[in-house]
GROMACS .gro file of C-alpha atoms in nm:
model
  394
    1UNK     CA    1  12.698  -6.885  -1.097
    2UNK     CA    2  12.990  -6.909  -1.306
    3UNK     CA    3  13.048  -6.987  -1.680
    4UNK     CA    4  13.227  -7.295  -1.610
    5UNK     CA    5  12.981  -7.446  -1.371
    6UNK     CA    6  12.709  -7.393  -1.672
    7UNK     CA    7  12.951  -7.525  -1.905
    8UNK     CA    8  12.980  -7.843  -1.663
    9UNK     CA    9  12.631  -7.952  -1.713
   10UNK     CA   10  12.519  -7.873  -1.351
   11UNK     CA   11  12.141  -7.883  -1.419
   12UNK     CA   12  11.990  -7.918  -1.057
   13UNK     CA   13  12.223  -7.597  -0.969
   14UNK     CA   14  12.129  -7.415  -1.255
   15UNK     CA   15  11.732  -7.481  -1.186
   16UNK     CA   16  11.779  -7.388  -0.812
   17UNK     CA   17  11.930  -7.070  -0.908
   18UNK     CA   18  11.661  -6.956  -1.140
   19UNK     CA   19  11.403  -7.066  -0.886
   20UNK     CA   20  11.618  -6.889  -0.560
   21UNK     CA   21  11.445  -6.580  -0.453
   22UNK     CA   22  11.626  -6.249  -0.500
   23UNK     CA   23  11.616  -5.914  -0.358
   24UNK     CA   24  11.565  -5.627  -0.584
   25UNK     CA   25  11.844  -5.386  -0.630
   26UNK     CA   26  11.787  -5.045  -0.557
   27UNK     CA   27  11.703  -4.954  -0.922
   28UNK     CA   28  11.422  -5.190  -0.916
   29UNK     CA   29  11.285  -5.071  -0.612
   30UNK     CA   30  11.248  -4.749  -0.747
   31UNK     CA   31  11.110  -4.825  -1.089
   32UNK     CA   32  10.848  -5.070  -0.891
   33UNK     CA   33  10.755  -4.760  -0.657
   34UNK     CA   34  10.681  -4.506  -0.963
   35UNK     CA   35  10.511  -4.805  -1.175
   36UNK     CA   36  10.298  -4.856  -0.890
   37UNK     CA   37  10.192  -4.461  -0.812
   38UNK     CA   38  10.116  -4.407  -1.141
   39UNK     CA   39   9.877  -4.692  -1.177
   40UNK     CA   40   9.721  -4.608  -0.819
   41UNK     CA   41   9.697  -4.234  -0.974
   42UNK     CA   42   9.507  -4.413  -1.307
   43UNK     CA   43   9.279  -4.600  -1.187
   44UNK     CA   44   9.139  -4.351  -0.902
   45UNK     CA   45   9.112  -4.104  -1.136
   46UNK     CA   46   8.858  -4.359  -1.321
   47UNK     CA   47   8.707  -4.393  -1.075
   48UNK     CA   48   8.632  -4.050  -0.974
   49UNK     CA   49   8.557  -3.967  -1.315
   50UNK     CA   50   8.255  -4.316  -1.320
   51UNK     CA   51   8.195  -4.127  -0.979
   52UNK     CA   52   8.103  -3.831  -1.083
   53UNK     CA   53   7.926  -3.921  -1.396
   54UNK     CA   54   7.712  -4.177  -1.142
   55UNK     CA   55   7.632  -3.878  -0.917
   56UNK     CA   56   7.523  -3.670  -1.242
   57UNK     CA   57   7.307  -3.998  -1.370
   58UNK     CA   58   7.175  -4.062  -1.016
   59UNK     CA   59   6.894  -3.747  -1.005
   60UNK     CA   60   6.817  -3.829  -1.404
   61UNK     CA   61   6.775  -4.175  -1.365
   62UNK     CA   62   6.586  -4.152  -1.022
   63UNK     CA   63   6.338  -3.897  -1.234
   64UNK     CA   64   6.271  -4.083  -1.502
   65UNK     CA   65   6.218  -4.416  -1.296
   66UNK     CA   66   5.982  -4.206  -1.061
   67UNK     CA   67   5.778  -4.092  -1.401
   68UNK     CA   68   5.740  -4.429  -1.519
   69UNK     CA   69   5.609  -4.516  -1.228
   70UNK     CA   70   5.398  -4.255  -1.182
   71UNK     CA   71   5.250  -4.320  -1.519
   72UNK     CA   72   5.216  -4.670  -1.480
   73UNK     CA   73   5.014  -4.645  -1.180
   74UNK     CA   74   4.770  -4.408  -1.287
   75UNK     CA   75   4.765  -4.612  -1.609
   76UNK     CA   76   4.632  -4.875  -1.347
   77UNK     CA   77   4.406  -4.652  -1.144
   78UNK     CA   78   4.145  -4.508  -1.443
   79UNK     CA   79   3.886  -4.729  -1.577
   80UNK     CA   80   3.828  -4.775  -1.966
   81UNK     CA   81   3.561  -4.849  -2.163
   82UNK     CA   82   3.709  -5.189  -2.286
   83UNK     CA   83   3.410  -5.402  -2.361
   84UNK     CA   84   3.357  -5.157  -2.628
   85UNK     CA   85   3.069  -4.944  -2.754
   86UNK     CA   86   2.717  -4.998  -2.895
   87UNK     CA   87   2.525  -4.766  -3.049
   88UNK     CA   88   2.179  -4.769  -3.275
   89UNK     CA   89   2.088  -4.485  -3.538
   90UNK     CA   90   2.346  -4.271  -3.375
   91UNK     CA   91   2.444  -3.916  -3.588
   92UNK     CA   92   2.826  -3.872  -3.615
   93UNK     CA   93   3.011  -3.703  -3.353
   94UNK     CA   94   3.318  -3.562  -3.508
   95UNK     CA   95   3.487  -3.376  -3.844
   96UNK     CA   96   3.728  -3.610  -3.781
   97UNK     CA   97   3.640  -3.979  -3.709
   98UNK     CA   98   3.709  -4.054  -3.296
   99UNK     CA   99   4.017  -4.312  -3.209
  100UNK     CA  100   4.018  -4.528  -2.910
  101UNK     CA  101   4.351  -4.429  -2.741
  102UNK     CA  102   4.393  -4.706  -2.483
  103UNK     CA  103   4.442  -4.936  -2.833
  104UNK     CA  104   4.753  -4.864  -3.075
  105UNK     CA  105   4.520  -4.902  -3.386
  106UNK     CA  106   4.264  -4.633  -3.261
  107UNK     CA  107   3.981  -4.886  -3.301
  108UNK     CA  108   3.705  -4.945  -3.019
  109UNK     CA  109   3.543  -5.278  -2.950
  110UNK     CA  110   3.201  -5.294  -3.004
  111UNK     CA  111   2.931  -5.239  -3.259
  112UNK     CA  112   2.779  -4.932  -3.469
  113UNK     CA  113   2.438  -5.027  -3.586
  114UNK     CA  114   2.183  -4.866  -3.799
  115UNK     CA  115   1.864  -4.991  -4.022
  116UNK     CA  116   1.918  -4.917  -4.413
  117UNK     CA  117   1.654  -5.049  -4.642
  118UNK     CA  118   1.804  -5.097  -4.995
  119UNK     CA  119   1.493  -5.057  -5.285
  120UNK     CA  120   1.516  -5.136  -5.651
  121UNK     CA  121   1.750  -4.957  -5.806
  122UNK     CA  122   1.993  -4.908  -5.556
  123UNK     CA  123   1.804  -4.637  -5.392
  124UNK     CA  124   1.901  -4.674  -4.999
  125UNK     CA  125   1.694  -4.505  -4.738
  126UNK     CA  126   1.856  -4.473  -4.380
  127UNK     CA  127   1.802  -4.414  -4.022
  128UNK     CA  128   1.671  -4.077  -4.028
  129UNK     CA  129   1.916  -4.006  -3.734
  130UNK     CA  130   2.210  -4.191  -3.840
  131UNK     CA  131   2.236  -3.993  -4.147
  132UNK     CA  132   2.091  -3.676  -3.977
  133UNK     CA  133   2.445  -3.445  -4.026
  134UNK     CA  134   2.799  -3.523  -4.233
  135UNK     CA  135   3.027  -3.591  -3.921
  136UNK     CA  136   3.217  -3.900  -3.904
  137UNK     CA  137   3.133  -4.158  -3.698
  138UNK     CA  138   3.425  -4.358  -3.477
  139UNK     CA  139   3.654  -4.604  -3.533
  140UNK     CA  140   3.454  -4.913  -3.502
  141UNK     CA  141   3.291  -5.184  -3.660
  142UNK     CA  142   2.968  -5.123  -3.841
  143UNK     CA  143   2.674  -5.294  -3.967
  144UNK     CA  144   2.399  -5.173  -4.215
  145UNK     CA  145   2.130  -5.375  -4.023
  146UNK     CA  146   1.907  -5.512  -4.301
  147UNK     CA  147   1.542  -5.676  -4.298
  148UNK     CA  148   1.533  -6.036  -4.216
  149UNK     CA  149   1.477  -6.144  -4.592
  150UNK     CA  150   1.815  -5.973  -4.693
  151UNK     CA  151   2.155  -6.031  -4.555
  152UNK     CA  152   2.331  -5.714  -4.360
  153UNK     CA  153   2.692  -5.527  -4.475
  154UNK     CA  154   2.921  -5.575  -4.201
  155UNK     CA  155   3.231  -5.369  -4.176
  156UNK     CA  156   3.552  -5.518  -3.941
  157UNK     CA  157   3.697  -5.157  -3.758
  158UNK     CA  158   3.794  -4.870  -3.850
  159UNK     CA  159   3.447  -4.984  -3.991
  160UNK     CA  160   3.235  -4.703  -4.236
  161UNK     CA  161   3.352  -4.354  -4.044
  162UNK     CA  162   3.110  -4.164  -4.299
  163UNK     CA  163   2.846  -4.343  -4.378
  164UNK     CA  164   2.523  -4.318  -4.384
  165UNK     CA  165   2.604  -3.989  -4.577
  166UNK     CA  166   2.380  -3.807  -4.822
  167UNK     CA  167   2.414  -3.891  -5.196
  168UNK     CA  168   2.202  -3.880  -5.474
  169UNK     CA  169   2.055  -4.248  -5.445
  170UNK     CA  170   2.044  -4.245  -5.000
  171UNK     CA  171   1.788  -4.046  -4.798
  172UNK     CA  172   1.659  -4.009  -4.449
  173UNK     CA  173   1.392  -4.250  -4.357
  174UNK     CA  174   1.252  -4.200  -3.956
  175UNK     CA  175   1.035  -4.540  -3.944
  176UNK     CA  176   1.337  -4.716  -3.935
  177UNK     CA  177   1.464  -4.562  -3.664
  178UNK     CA  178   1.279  -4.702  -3.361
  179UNK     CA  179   1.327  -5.028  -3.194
  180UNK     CA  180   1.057  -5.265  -3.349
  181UNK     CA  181   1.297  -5.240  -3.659
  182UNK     CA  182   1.561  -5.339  -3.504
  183UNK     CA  183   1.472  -5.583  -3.257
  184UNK     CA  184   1.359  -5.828  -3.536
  185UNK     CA  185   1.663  -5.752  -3.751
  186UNK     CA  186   1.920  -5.795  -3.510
  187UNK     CA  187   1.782  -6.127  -3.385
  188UNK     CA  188   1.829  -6.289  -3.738
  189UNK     CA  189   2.136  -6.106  -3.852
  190UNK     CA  190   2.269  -6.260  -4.212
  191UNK     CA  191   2.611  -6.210  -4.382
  192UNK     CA  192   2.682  -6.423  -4.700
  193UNK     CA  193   2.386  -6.629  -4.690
  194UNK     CA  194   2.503  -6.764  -4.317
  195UNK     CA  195   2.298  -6.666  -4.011
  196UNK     CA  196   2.546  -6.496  -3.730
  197UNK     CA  197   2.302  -6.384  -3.453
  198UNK     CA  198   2.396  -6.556  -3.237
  199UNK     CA  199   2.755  -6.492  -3.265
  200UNK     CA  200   3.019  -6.222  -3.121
  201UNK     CA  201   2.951  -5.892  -3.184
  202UNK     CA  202   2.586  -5.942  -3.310
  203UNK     CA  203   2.435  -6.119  -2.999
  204UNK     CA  204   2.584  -5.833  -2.801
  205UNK     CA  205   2.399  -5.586  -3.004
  206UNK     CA  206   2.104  -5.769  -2.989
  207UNK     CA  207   2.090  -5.751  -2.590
  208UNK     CA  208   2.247  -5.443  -2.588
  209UNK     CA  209   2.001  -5.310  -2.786
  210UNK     CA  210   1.740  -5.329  -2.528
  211UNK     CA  211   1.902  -5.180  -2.298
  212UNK     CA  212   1.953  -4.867  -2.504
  213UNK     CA  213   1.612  -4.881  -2.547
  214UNK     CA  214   1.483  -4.905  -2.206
  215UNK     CA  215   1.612  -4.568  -2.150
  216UNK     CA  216   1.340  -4.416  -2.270
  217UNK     CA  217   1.131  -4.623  -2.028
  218UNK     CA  218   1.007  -4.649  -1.665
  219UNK     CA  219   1.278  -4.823  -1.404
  220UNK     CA  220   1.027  -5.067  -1.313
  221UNK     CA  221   0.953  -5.185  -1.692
  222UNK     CA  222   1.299  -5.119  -1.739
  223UNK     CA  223   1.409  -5.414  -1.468
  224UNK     CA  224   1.188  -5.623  -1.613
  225UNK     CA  225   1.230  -5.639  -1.966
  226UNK     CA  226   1.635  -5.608  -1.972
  227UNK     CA  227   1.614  -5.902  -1.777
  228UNK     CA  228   1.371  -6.122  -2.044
  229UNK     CA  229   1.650  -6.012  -2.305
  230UNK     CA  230   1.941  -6.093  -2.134
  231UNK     CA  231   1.887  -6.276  -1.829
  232UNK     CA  232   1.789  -6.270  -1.439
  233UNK     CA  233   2.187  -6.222  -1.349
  234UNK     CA  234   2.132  -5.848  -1.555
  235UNK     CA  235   2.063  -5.586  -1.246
  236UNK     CA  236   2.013  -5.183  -1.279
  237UNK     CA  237   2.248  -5.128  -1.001
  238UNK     CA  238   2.213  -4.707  -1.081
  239UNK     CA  239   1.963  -4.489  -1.272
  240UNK     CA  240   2.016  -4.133  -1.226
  241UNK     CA  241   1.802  -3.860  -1.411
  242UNK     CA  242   1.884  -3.505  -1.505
  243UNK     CA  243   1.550  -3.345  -1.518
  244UNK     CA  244   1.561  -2.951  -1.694
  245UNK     CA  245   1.267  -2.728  -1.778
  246UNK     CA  246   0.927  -2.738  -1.780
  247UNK     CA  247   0.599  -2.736  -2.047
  248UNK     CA  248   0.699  -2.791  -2.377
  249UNK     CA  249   1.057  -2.758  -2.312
  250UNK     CA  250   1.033  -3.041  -2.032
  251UNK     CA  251   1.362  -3.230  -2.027
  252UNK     CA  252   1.489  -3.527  -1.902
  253UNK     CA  253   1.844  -3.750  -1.951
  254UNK     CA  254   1.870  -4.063  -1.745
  255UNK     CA  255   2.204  -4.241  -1.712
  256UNK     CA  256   2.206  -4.626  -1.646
  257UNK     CA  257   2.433  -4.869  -1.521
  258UNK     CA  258   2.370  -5.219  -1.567
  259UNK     CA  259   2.575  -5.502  -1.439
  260UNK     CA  260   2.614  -5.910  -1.463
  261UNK     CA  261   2.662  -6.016  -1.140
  262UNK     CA  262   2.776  -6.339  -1.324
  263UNK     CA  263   3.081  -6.152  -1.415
  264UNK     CA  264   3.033  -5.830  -1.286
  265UNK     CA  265   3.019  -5.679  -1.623
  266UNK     CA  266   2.852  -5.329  -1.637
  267UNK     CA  267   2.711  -5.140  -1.941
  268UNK     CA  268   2.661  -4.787  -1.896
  269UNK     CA  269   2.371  -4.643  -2.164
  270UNK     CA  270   2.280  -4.295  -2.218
  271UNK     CA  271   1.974  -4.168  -2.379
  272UNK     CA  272   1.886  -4.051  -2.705
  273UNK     CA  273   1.651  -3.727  -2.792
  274UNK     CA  274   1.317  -3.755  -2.568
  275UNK     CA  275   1.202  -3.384  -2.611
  276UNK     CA  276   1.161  -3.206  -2.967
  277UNK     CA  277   1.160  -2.892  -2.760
  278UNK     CA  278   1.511  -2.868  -2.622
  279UNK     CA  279   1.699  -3.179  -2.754
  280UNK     CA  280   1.599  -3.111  -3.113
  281UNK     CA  281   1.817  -2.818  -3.092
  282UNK     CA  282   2.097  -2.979  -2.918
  283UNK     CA  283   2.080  -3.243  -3.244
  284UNK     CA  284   2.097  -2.989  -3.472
  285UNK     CA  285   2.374  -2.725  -3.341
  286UNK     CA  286   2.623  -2.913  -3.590
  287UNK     CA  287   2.871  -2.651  -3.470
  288UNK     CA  288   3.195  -2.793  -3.410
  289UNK     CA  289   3.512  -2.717  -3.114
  290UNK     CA  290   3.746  -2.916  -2.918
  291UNK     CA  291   3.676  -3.133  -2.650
  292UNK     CA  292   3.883  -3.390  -2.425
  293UNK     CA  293   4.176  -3.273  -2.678
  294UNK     CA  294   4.004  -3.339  -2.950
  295UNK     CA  295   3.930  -3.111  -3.253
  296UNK     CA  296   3.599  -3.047  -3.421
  297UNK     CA  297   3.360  -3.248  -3.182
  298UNK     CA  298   3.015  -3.161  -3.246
  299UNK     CA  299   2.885  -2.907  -3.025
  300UNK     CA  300   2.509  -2.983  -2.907
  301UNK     CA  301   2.661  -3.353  -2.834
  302UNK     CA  302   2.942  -3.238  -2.635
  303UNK     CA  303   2.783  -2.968  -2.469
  304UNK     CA  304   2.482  -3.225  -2.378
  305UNK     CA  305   2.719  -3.475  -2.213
  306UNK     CA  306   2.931  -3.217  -2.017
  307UNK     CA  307   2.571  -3.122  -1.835
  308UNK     CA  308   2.504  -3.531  -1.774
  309UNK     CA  309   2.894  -3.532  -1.643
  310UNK     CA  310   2.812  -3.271  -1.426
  311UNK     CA  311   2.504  -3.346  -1.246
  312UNK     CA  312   2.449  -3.712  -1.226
  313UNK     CA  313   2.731  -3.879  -1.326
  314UNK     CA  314   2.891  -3.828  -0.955
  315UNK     CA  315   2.638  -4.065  -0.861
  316UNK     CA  316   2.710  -4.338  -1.084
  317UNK     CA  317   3.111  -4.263  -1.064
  318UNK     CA  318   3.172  -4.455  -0.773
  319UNK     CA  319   2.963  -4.772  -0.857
  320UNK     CA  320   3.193  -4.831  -1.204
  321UNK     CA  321   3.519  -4.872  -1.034
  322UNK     CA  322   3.360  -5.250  -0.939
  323UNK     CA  323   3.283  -5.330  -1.272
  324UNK     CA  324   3.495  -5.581  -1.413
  325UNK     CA  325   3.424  -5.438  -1.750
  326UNK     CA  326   3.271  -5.170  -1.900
  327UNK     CA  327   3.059  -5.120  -2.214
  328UNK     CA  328   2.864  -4.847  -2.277
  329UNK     CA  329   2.504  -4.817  -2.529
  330UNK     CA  330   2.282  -4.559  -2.655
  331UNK     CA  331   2.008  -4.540  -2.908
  332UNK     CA  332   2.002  -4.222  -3.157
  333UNK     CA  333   2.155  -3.898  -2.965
  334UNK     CA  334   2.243  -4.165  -2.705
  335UNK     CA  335   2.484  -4.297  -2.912
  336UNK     CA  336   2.683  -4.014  -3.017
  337UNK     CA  337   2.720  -3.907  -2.629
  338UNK     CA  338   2.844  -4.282  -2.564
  339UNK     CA  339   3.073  -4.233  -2.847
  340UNK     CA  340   3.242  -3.924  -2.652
  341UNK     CA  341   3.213  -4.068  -2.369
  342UNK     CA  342   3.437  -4.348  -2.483
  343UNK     CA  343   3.709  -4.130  -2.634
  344UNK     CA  344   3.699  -3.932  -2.358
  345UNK     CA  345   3.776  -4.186  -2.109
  346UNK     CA  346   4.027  -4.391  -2.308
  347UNK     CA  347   4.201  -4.158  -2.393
  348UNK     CA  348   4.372  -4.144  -2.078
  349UNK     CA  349   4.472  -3.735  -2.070
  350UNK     CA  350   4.479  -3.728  -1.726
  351UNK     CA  351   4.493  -3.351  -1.685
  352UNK     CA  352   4.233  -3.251  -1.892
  353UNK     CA  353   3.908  -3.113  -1.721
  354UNK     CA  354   3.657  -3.319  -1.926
  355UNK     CA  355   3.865  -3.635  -1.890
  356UNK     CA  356   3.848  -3.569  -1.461
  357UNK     CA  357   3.459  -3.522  -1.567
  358UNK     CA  358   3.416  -3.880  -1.712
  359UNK     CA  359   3.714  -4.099  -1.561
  360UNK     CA  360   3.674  -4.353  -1.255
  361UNK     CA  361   3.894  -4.547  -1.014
  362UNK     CA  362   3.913  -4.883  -1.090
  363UNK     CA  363   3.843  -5.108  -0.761
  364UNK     CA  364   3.855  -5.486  -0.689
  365UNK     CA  365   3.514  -5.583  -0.902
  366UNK     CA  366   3.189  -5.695  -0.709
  367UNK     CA  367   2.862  -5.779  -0.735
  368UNK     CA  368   2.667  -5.427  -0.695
  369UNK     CA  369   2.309  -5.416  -0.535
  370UNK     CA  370   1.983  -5.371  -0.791
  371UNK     CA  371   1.799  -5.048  -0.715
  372UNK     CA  372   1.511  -5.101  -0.498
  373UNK     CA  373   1.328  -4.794  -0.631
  374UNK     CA  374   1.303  -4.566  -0.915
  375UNK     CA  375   1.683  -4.427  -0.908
  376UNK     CA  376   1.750  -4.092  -0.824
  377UNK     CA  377   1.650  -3.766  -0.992
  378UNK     CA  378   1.848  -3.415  -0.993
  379UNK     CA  379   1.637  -3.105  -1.107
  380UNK     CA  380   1.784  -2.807  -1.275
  381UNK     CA  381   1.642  -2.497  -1.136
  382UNK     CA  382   1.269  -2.387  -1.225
  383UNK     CA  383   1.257  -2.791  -1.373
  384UNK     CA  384   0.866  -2.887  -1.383
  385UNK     CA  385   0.834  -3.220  -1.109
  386UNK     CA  386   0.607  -3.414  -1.367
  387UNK     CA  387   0.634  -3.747  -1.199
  388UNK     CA  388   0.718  -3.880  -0.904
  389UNK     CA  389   0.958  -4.143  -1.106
  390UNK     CA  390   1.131  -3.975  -1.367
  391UNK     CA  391   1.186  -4.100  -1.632
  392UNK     CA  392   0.816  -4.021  -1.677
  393UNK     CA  393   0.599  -4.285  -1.832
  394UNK     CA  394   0.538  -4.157  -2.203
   0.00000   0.00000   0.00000
């Protein structure tokens, strides 16, 4: 288009132009064609380089999926002792006071318990087995049970790790230790001038109680009276007894499980000292070493549970993994094993040999069958057969 067609005022021409297609000269062409390789060269080496970082990601990221996955489902696969623990005049268990590790605060549901009698001038006597060495006791709420006439100390968890521990004004006192002191105490439980017995975790105790008890009973009273404390729907769906020596060092350590077939609830209870021949010594070898990963456990305790782990507990194993929950009880000695027990099995170190000792597999939860006899009995070599029932009747 010329300058004097522009000049002219030719608008419609003008706009045609500008809009008319034209072919690109031969400079163009050949600026277009290197533009264009070197983007095409750009962008695929990008993408080569995303590519190969992707390929180096690839067998990382696969590994750590496959971990958490891994560890999530054997997260799901153990059982825990979730309903907590309650124990009654138990010793302490540890130099250092036991965490639950299935809870980010360390501290276990449940109840300690033990009977302190407070006389004039502040002079306290105590469980003679709860204040029978000067280990700490776990992280859980505690209560100084007192008589009925006085209202009871209760402590929210970590609860009192060291006490009852010797002073000057607090000594050992073994009438308080049995159950017709606690029993009566539990039942009418005071804080503050307010009556809480028959609240959460104090009615607990006070049926749990019982069945730490029975322990150190027959099977047949034991049926019988767990069920006047806490109801018909309470079964002993297992009862297995380790039975070791014979004469005066006669030894036996039943292991219970109890269940709600309301709610398929289970409580497993261990026993507390039933032979001053044997047992007393367990109790006192205050010697401490690791156990479950744990540091300065006490020795006699740990030592007494690994032989219960290892000779009847394979026959109560199977039975837990239909629990819905699981609690677990024990008067005196019984107590302290519970309390390993518990750490043990929440703490969830798969690959230790005394957490494979303890742990279940958790199943779809059902109502288990009640014994129909006595339970089952395993004797140690040269163990005396005393009764045909063990426990024996005392």
């Amino acid at each position: 288009m010329s300058l004097s067609s522009m000049e002219s005022g030719e608008e419609d021409s003008i706009e045609e132009e500008l809009l008319e297609p034209r072919p690109p000269n031969l400079l163009q062409r050949g600026l277009c064609a290197v533009s264009g390789a070197l983007a095409i060269g750009f962008v695929m080496l990008m993408m080569s380089g995303h590519r190969q970082a992707f390929l180096y990601k690839m067998p990382a990221m696969n590994h750590m999926a496959g971990l958490d996955d891994a560890e999530d489902l054997t997260r799901t696969r153990y059982g825990t002792v979730d309903e907590g623990i309650y124990t009654f005049g138990a010793p302490g268990t540890a130099s250092r006071a036991l965490p639950d590790l299935s809870h980010e605060d360390g501290c276990f549901a449940g109840l300690r318990v033990w009977a302190e009698d407070v006389l004039p001038g502040n002079t306290k006597q105590e469980d003679g087995a709860a204040i029978s060495d000067q280990l700490d006791h776990p992280h859980v709420a505690t209560l100084r049970l007192h008589d009925e006439q006085h209202d009871s100390h209760y402590k929210p968890c970590p609860g009192e790790q060291k006490e009852p521990f010797s002073t000057g004004n607090k000594f050992a006192e073994w009438r308080l230790h049995w159950e017709p002191i606690y029993k009566p105490r539990l039942g009418n439980v005071s804080l503050l001038g307010k009556k809480v017995a028959n609240q959460a975790p104090f009615s607990v105790a006070y049926g749990y109680n019982r069945i730490a008890y029975k322990q150190y009973d027959s099977t047949e009273h034991a049926k019988a009276h767990i069920q006047q404390r806490l109801g018909e729907s309470w079964k002993i769906v297992a009862r297995w007894t380790l039975v070791q020596g014979s004469a005066s060092m006669y030894d036996e350590d039943p292991l219970m499980l109890v269940q709600d077939s309301e709610t398929q609830r289970c409580v497993l209870a261990f026993a507390g000292i039933n032979n001053y021949g044997n047992e007393l010594a367990t109790a006192t070898d205050v010697r401490t070493s690791d156990f479950c990963g744990f540091e300065g456990v006490h020795v006699g305790y740990r030592d007494e549970l690994r032989r219960i782990m290892q000779f009847v507990f394979p026959h109560v194993r199977p039975l837990m993994g239909k629990c819905s929950h699981v609690a677990c009880t024990g008067h005196s000695m019984g107590g302290s094993l519970c309390d390993l027990f518990a750490a043990c099995a929440n703490s969830q170190r798969f690959e230790d040999p005394d957490f494979k000792a303890v742990s279940w597999l958790k199943e779809t939860p059902a109502v288990l069958p009640e014994i129909s006899d006595c339970g089952g009995v395993h004797y140690s070599e040269e163990a005396e057969h005393r009764c045909q029932c063990p426990p024996c009747p005392k």
